Short mmCIF file of C-alpha atoms in Angstrom, two decimals:
data_model
loop_
_atom_site.label_atom_id
_atom_site.label_comp_id
_atom_site.label_asym_id
_atom_site.label_seq_id
_atom_site.Cartn_x
_atom_site.Cartn_y
_atom_site.Cartn_z
CA MET R 1 1.08 62.34 97.36
CA ASP R 2 -1.12 64.16 99.88
CA ILE R 3 1.17 63.62 102.86
CA THR R 4 -1.04 65.63 105.21
CA GLY R 5 -4.16 63.65 104.36
CA PHE R 6 -2.27 60.36 104.50
CA ASN R 7 -0.99 61.04 108.00
CA ARG R 8 -4.27 62.53 109.21
CA ASP R 9 -6.01 59.26 108.34
CA ALA R 10 -3.15 57.14 109.67
CA TRP R 11 -3.17 58.78 113.10
CA SER R 12 -6.91 58.40 113.43
CA ARG R 13 -6.32 54.70 112.70
CA GLN R 14 -3.60 54.66 115.35
CA VAL R 15 -6.27 55.66 117.87
CA GLU R 16 -8.22 52.53 116.93
CA LYS R 17 -5.06 50.44 117.28
CA GLY R 18 -4.30 51.77 120.76
CA ASN R 19 -0.99 53.48 120.01
CA PRO R 20 0.45 54.59 123.39
CA TRP R 21 0.35 58.25 122.27
CA THR R 22 -3.42 57.97 121.80
CA VAL R 23 -4.34 56.59 125.26
CA PRO R 24 -6.00 59.31 127.38
CA VAL R 25 -4.88 60.24 130.87
CA THR R 26 -6.87 58.86 133.77
CA PRO R 27 -9.09 60.82 136.18
CA GLU R 28 -6.40 60.21 138.81
CA GLN R 29 -3.76 61.86 136.62
CA VAL R 30 -6.03 64.85 136.07
CA ALA R 31 -6.64 65.12 139.81
CA ALA R 32 -2.88 65.05 140.43
CA ALA R 33 -2.41 67.88 137.94
CA ARG R 34 -5.08 69.93 139.69
CA ALA R 35 -3.15 69.41 142.92
CA GLY R 36 0.10 70.60 141.34
CA ARG R 37 1.58 67.15 140.79
CA GLY R 38 1.02 66.78 137.05
CA SER R 39 3.51 64.97 134.85
CA VAL R 40 3.83 64.96 131.04
CA LEU R 41 6.08 63.42 128.39
CA LEU R 42 7.80 64.95 125.39
CA THR R 43 9.53 61.65 124.59
CA PRO R 44 8.64 58.03 125.36
CA GLU R 45 9.89 57.53 128.94
CA ARG R 46 11.36 60.45 130.83
CA PRO R 47 8.96 62.98 132.40
CA VAL R 48 9.63 66.61 131.54
CA PRO R 49 11.41 68.42 134.41
CA ARG R 50 8.90 70.57 136.27
CA PRO R 51 11.06 73.74 136.17
CA TRP R 52 10.93 73.67 132.37
CA PHE R 53 7.29 74.80 132.39
CA GLY R 54 7.53 77.94 134.46
CA ALA R 55 4.23 79.10 135.98
CA LEU R 56 1.29 77.26 134.39
CA ASP R 57 -1.68 78.72 136.27
CA GLY R 58 -3.15 81.34 133.94
CA ALA R 59 -0.51 80.79 131.24
CA ASP R 60 -1.47 80.61 127.56
CA VAL R 61 -0.30 77.21 126.32
CA LEU R 62 -0.30 75.83 122.79
CA ALA R 63 -0.21 72.03 122.72
CA LEU R 64 1.14 71.57 119.21
CA ALA R 65 0.57 68.25 117.42
CA SER R 66 -0.20 66.98 120.90
CA GLY R 67 -3.57 65.27 120.59
CA GLY R 68 -4.47 61.99 122.24
CA GLY R 69 -6.04 63.07 125.51
CA GLN R 70 -2.73 63.44 127.29
CA GLN R 71 -0.54 66.54 127.74
CA ALA R 72 -3.10 69.23 126.85
CA CYS R 73 -5.47 67.83 129.45
CA ILE R 74 -2.80 67.88 132.15
CA PHE R 75 -1.99 71.53 131.37
CA ALA R 76 -5.67 72.49 131.48
CA ALA R 77 -6.06 70.74 134.83
CA ALA R 78 -3.05 72.68 136.12
CA GLY R 79 -4.83 75.98 135.39
CA ALA R 80 -3.40 76.90 132.00
CA ARG R 81 -5.48 78.37 129.19
CA VAL R 82 -4.88 75.61 126.64
CA THR R 83 -5.18 75.61 122.89
CA LEU R 84 -4.68 72.22 121.26
CA LEU R 85 -3.82 71.90 117.56
CA ASP R 86 -3.52 68.45 116.01
CA LEU R 87 -3.93 66.99 112.54
CA ALA R 88 -5.95 63.87 113.35
CA PRO R 89 -9.66 64.02 114.24
CA GLY R 90 -9.32 60.74 116.11
CA GLN R 91 -6.62 62.21 118.32
CA LEU R 92 -8.65 65.34 119.01
CA ALA R 93 -11.64 63.19 119.94
CA ARG R 94 -9.59 61.75 122.79
CA ASP R 95 -9.02 65.21 124.24
CA ARG R 96 -12.70 66.07 123.93
CA GLU R 97 -13.53 62.88 125.83
CA VAL R 98 -11.22 63.79 128.71
CA ALA R 99 -12.39 67.41 128.73
CA ALA R 100 -16.03 66.29 129.01
CA ARG R 101 -15.24 63.62 131.59
CA ASP R 102 -13.22 65.88 133.90
CA GLY R 103 -14.70 69.31 133.24
CA LEU R 104 -11.67 70.79 131.49
CA ALA R 105 -11.82 73.92 129.36
CA MET R 106 -9.71 73.77 126.19
CA ARG R 107 -9.76 75.25 122.72
CA ILE R 108 -9.43 72.26 120.38
CA GLU R 109 -8.62 72.75 116.70
CA GLU R 110 -7.65 70.58 113.74
CA GLY R 111 -4.65 71.75 111.75
CA ASP R 112 -1.12 71.27 110.44
CA MET R 113 1.76 71.94 112.84
CA ARG R 114 3.52 73.97 110.13
CA ASP R 115 0.69 76.48 109.75
CA LEU R 116 -0.29 78.49 112.81
CA SER R 117 -1.65 81.42 110.81
CA ARG R 118 -4.95 81.28 112.72
CA PHE R 119 -3.07 82.51 115.82
CA PRO R 120 -1.85 86.13 116.13
CA ASP R 121 1.75 86.99 116.86
CA ALA R 122 2.82 86.68 120.50
CA SER R 123 -0.25 84.67 121.56
CA PHE R 124 1.32 82.10 123.88
CA ASP R 125 3.63 81.77 126.86
CA LEU R 126 4.45 78.12 126.19
CA VAL R 127 4.44 75.83 123.16
CA PHE R 128 4.51 72.12 124.03
CA HIS R 129 5.47 69.96 121.06
CA PRO R 130 6.02 66.24 121.77
CA VAL R 131 7.66 63.90 119.25
CA SER R 132 5.68 64.52 116.08
CA ASN R 133 7.72 66.48 113.56
CA LEU R 134 8.94 63.23 112.01
CA PHE R 135 5.52 63.18 110.31
CA VAL R 136 6.17 66.31 108.21
CA PRO R 137 8.77 66.52 105.43
CA ASP R 138 9.91 70.03 106.41
CA VAL R 139 10.43 71.02 110.03
CA ARG R 140 11.78 74.55 109.62
CA PRO R 141 8.28 76.09 109.22
CA VAL R 142 7.34 74.56 112.59
CA TRP R 143 10.09 76.46 114.40
CA ARG R 144 9.37 79.71 112.52
CA GLU R 145 5.72 79.56 113.49
CA CYS R 146 6.52 78.66 117.10
CA ALA R 147 8.80 81.70 117.35
CA ARG R 148 6.11 83.93 115.86
CA VAL R 149 3.27 82.89 118.18
CA LEU R 150 5.36 82.91 121.36
CA ARG R 151 5.72 86.04 123.45
CA PRO R 152 9.23 87.33 124.17
CA GLY R 153 10.63 85.12 126.90
CA GLY R 154 8.13 82.39 126.00
CA ARG R 155 9.21 78.77 126.11
CA LEU R 156 9.26 76.03 123.50
CA LEU R 157 9.37 72.47 124.84
CA ALA R 158 9.96 70.00 122.01
CA GLY R 159 10.75 66.33 121.62
CA PHE R 160 12.11 64.78 118.45
CA CYS R 161 14.04 61.85 116.97
CA GLN R 162 17.79 61.89 116.67
CA PRO R 163 18.75 61.59 112.99
CA PHE R 164 20.51 58.23 113.33
CA MET R 165 17.16 56.57 114.05
CA PHE R 166 16.40 56.65 110.34
CA LEU R 167 19.61 55.03 109.09
CA PHE R 168 18.65 51.43 109.75
CA ASP R 169 16.59 48.91 107.82
CA ASP R 170 13.32 48.14 109.64
CA ASP R 171 13.11 44.52 108.49
CA ALA R 172 16.66 43.84 109.67
CA MET R 173 15.90 45.37 113.08
CA GLU R 174 12.97 43.01 113.46
CA ARG R 175 15.50 40.17 112.92
CA GLY R 176 17.74 41.62 115.62
CA GLU R 177 20.24 43.21 113.24
CA LEU R 178 21.32 46.81 112.79
CA VAL R 179 21.89 47.30 109.06
CA VAL R 180 22.55 50.78 107.72
CA ALA R 181 20.32 51.16 104.66
CA HIS R 182 19.29 54.83 104.45
CA ARG R 183 20.59 58.36 104.65
CA VAL R 184 19.45 61.51 106.42
CA PRO R 185 17.47 63.55 105.50
CA TYR R 186 15.19 60.53 105.30
CA SER R 187 11.83 60.15 103.57
CA ASP R 188 9.51 57.15 103.49
CA LEU R 189 8.49 58.33 100.03
CA GLU R 190 12.04 57.75 98.79
CA ALA R 191 12.99 54.72 100.86
CA ARG R 192 9.86 52.65 100.23
CA THR R 193 8.29 51.27 97.07
CA PRO R 194 4.80 52.38 95.95
CA GLU R 195 3.54 48.97 97.01
CA GLN R 196 4.97 49.43 100.49
CA ILE R 197 3.41 52.88 100.75
CA GLU R 198 0.00 51.47 99.86
CA ARG R 199 0.47 48.73 102.45
CA MET R 200 1.20 51.43 105.03
CA ARG R 201 -1.98 53.23 104.01
CA GLY R 202 -4.00 50.05 104.46
CA GLU R 203 -2.46 49.37 107.87
CA GLY R 204 -2.82 52.94 109.13
CA GLU R 205 0.92 53.57 109.40
CA PRO R 206 1.95 57.24 109.00
CA LEU R 207 4.66 58.42 106.62
CA ALA R 208 7.87 59.37 108.44
CA PHE R 209 10.68 61.79 107.68
CA GLY R 210 14.08 62.04 109.36
CA HIS R 211 15.50 65.54 109.85
CA PRO R 212 19.17 66.45 110.42
CA LEU R 213 20.14 68.42 113.49
CA ASP R 214 20.71 71.43 111.23
CA ASP R 215 16.93 71.48 110.74
CA GLN R 216 16.07 70.57 114.31
CA LEU R 217 18.39 72.47 116.64
CA GLY R 218 20.12 74.72 114.10
CA ALA R 219 16.93 76.08 112.58
CA MET R 220 15.46 76.58 116.05
CA LEU R 221 18.37 78.82 116.97
CA GLU R 222 18.20 80.68 113.65
CA VAL R 223 14.65 81.91 114.30
CA GLY R 224 15.53 83.39 117.67
CA PHE R 225 15.41 80.63 120.26
CA ALA R 226 18.07 80.21 122.95
CA LEU R 227 18.58 76.63 124.13
CA ARG R 228 18.17 76.35 127.91
CA GLY R 229 17.77 72.63 128.52
CA LEU R 230 18.29 69.27 126.80
CA TYR R 231 18.10 65.58 127.66
CA GLU R 232 18.11 62.25 125.83
CA ASP R 233 15.50 59.55 126.23
CA GLY R 234 15.19 55.88 125.46
CA TRP R 235 13.06 53.71 123.20
CA PRO R 236 11.70 50.83 125.27
CA GLY R 237 11.41 47.47 123.58
CA HIS R 238 13.41 48.39 120.48
CA LEU R 239 16.78 47.03 119.39
CA LEU R 240 18.27 50.46 118.77
CA GLY R 241 17.02 51.73 122.10
CA GLU R 242 18.94 48.98 123.88
CA ARG R 243 22.19 50.57 122.67
CA ILE R 244 21.63 54.32 122.63
CA LYS R 245 18.98 56.84 123.59
CA PRO R 246 17.44 57.90 120.28
CA PHE R 247 15.18 60.77 121.39
CA LEU R 248 15.99 64.36 122.35
CA ALA R 249 13.93 66.77 124.42
CA VAL R 250 14.78 70.47 124.52
CA MET R 251 13.64 73.58 126.30
CA ALA R 252 14.26 76.79 124.34
CA VAL R 253 13.39 80.39 125.16
CA ARG R 254 12.32 82.94 122.59
CA ASP R 255 14.55 86.04 122.58
#
C-alpha cells in the first residue's frame, strides 16, 4: 500500500469536499494578522496562545503539513519568512490562492512531513505543525526532523490526537454508542477490511494511524525538546468530544 500517495490524493479530495482544514482565511483575517491581531489553530477550537509564537516579524517559520490556505498565510501576513510543506497539491493550491489574493510572499513546497532533507540544519526559528501526524504510520521521524531543522532555542508548536481517540468503533459512535473495538498503536490498514479501504479511496478519506504518547511526547523529548506549554482541546459535534477533550497542543523548545 502506497500510504503517502493514498493520503495525498485523499487530502486533495478533501479540498473539493470543503473539509474545514481546507477553507482559506479571509482577507479580513489577513488584515488582522498584518495589524498584529492574527490568530491560528493547532487543534479544532482553541486559538494558540500568542506568547507561544515569540517574535514573528522576520522569523523563519516552517508550516509543516499545514496546507489549506490558513496558518501559513497568517504567519506571512504577520511578517514571518514562511516556508510551507504539505503533501497534498490541492491543499497547497489554497495557499497559493491566498498568497496571490493578498500579496503574501511564501515558499510553497510539496513533500512528506517525515522528510525535511531539502532543508539544512538549523534553518528555522519556529515549526508550526497542526493536527496531521495521524496520517503517517510513524511519527518519530517527524520529531527528529523538526529538531534538526530548528535553531537552538527554536520552538515547535504541534497539535495531535490523544491515543484514546482511536479505541472506539466508528459505526457505533454514529449510533451514539462508545464501543471499544481497537488498540493503540492503531492503523486503518489493520482495523479495516480491504473492501473498506477501497471504499475510503473512492470517497477521498485518508488513512489514519493512532500513536501512543511514547511516540508523541516521549519521542519529542528524546530528540532534545523541552516541553514549555500544553493544553487540551475539544471535538465539536462528535460523541467522544462531548465527554472529554481528545486533542493536545504543545509548545516545545529545542535545547
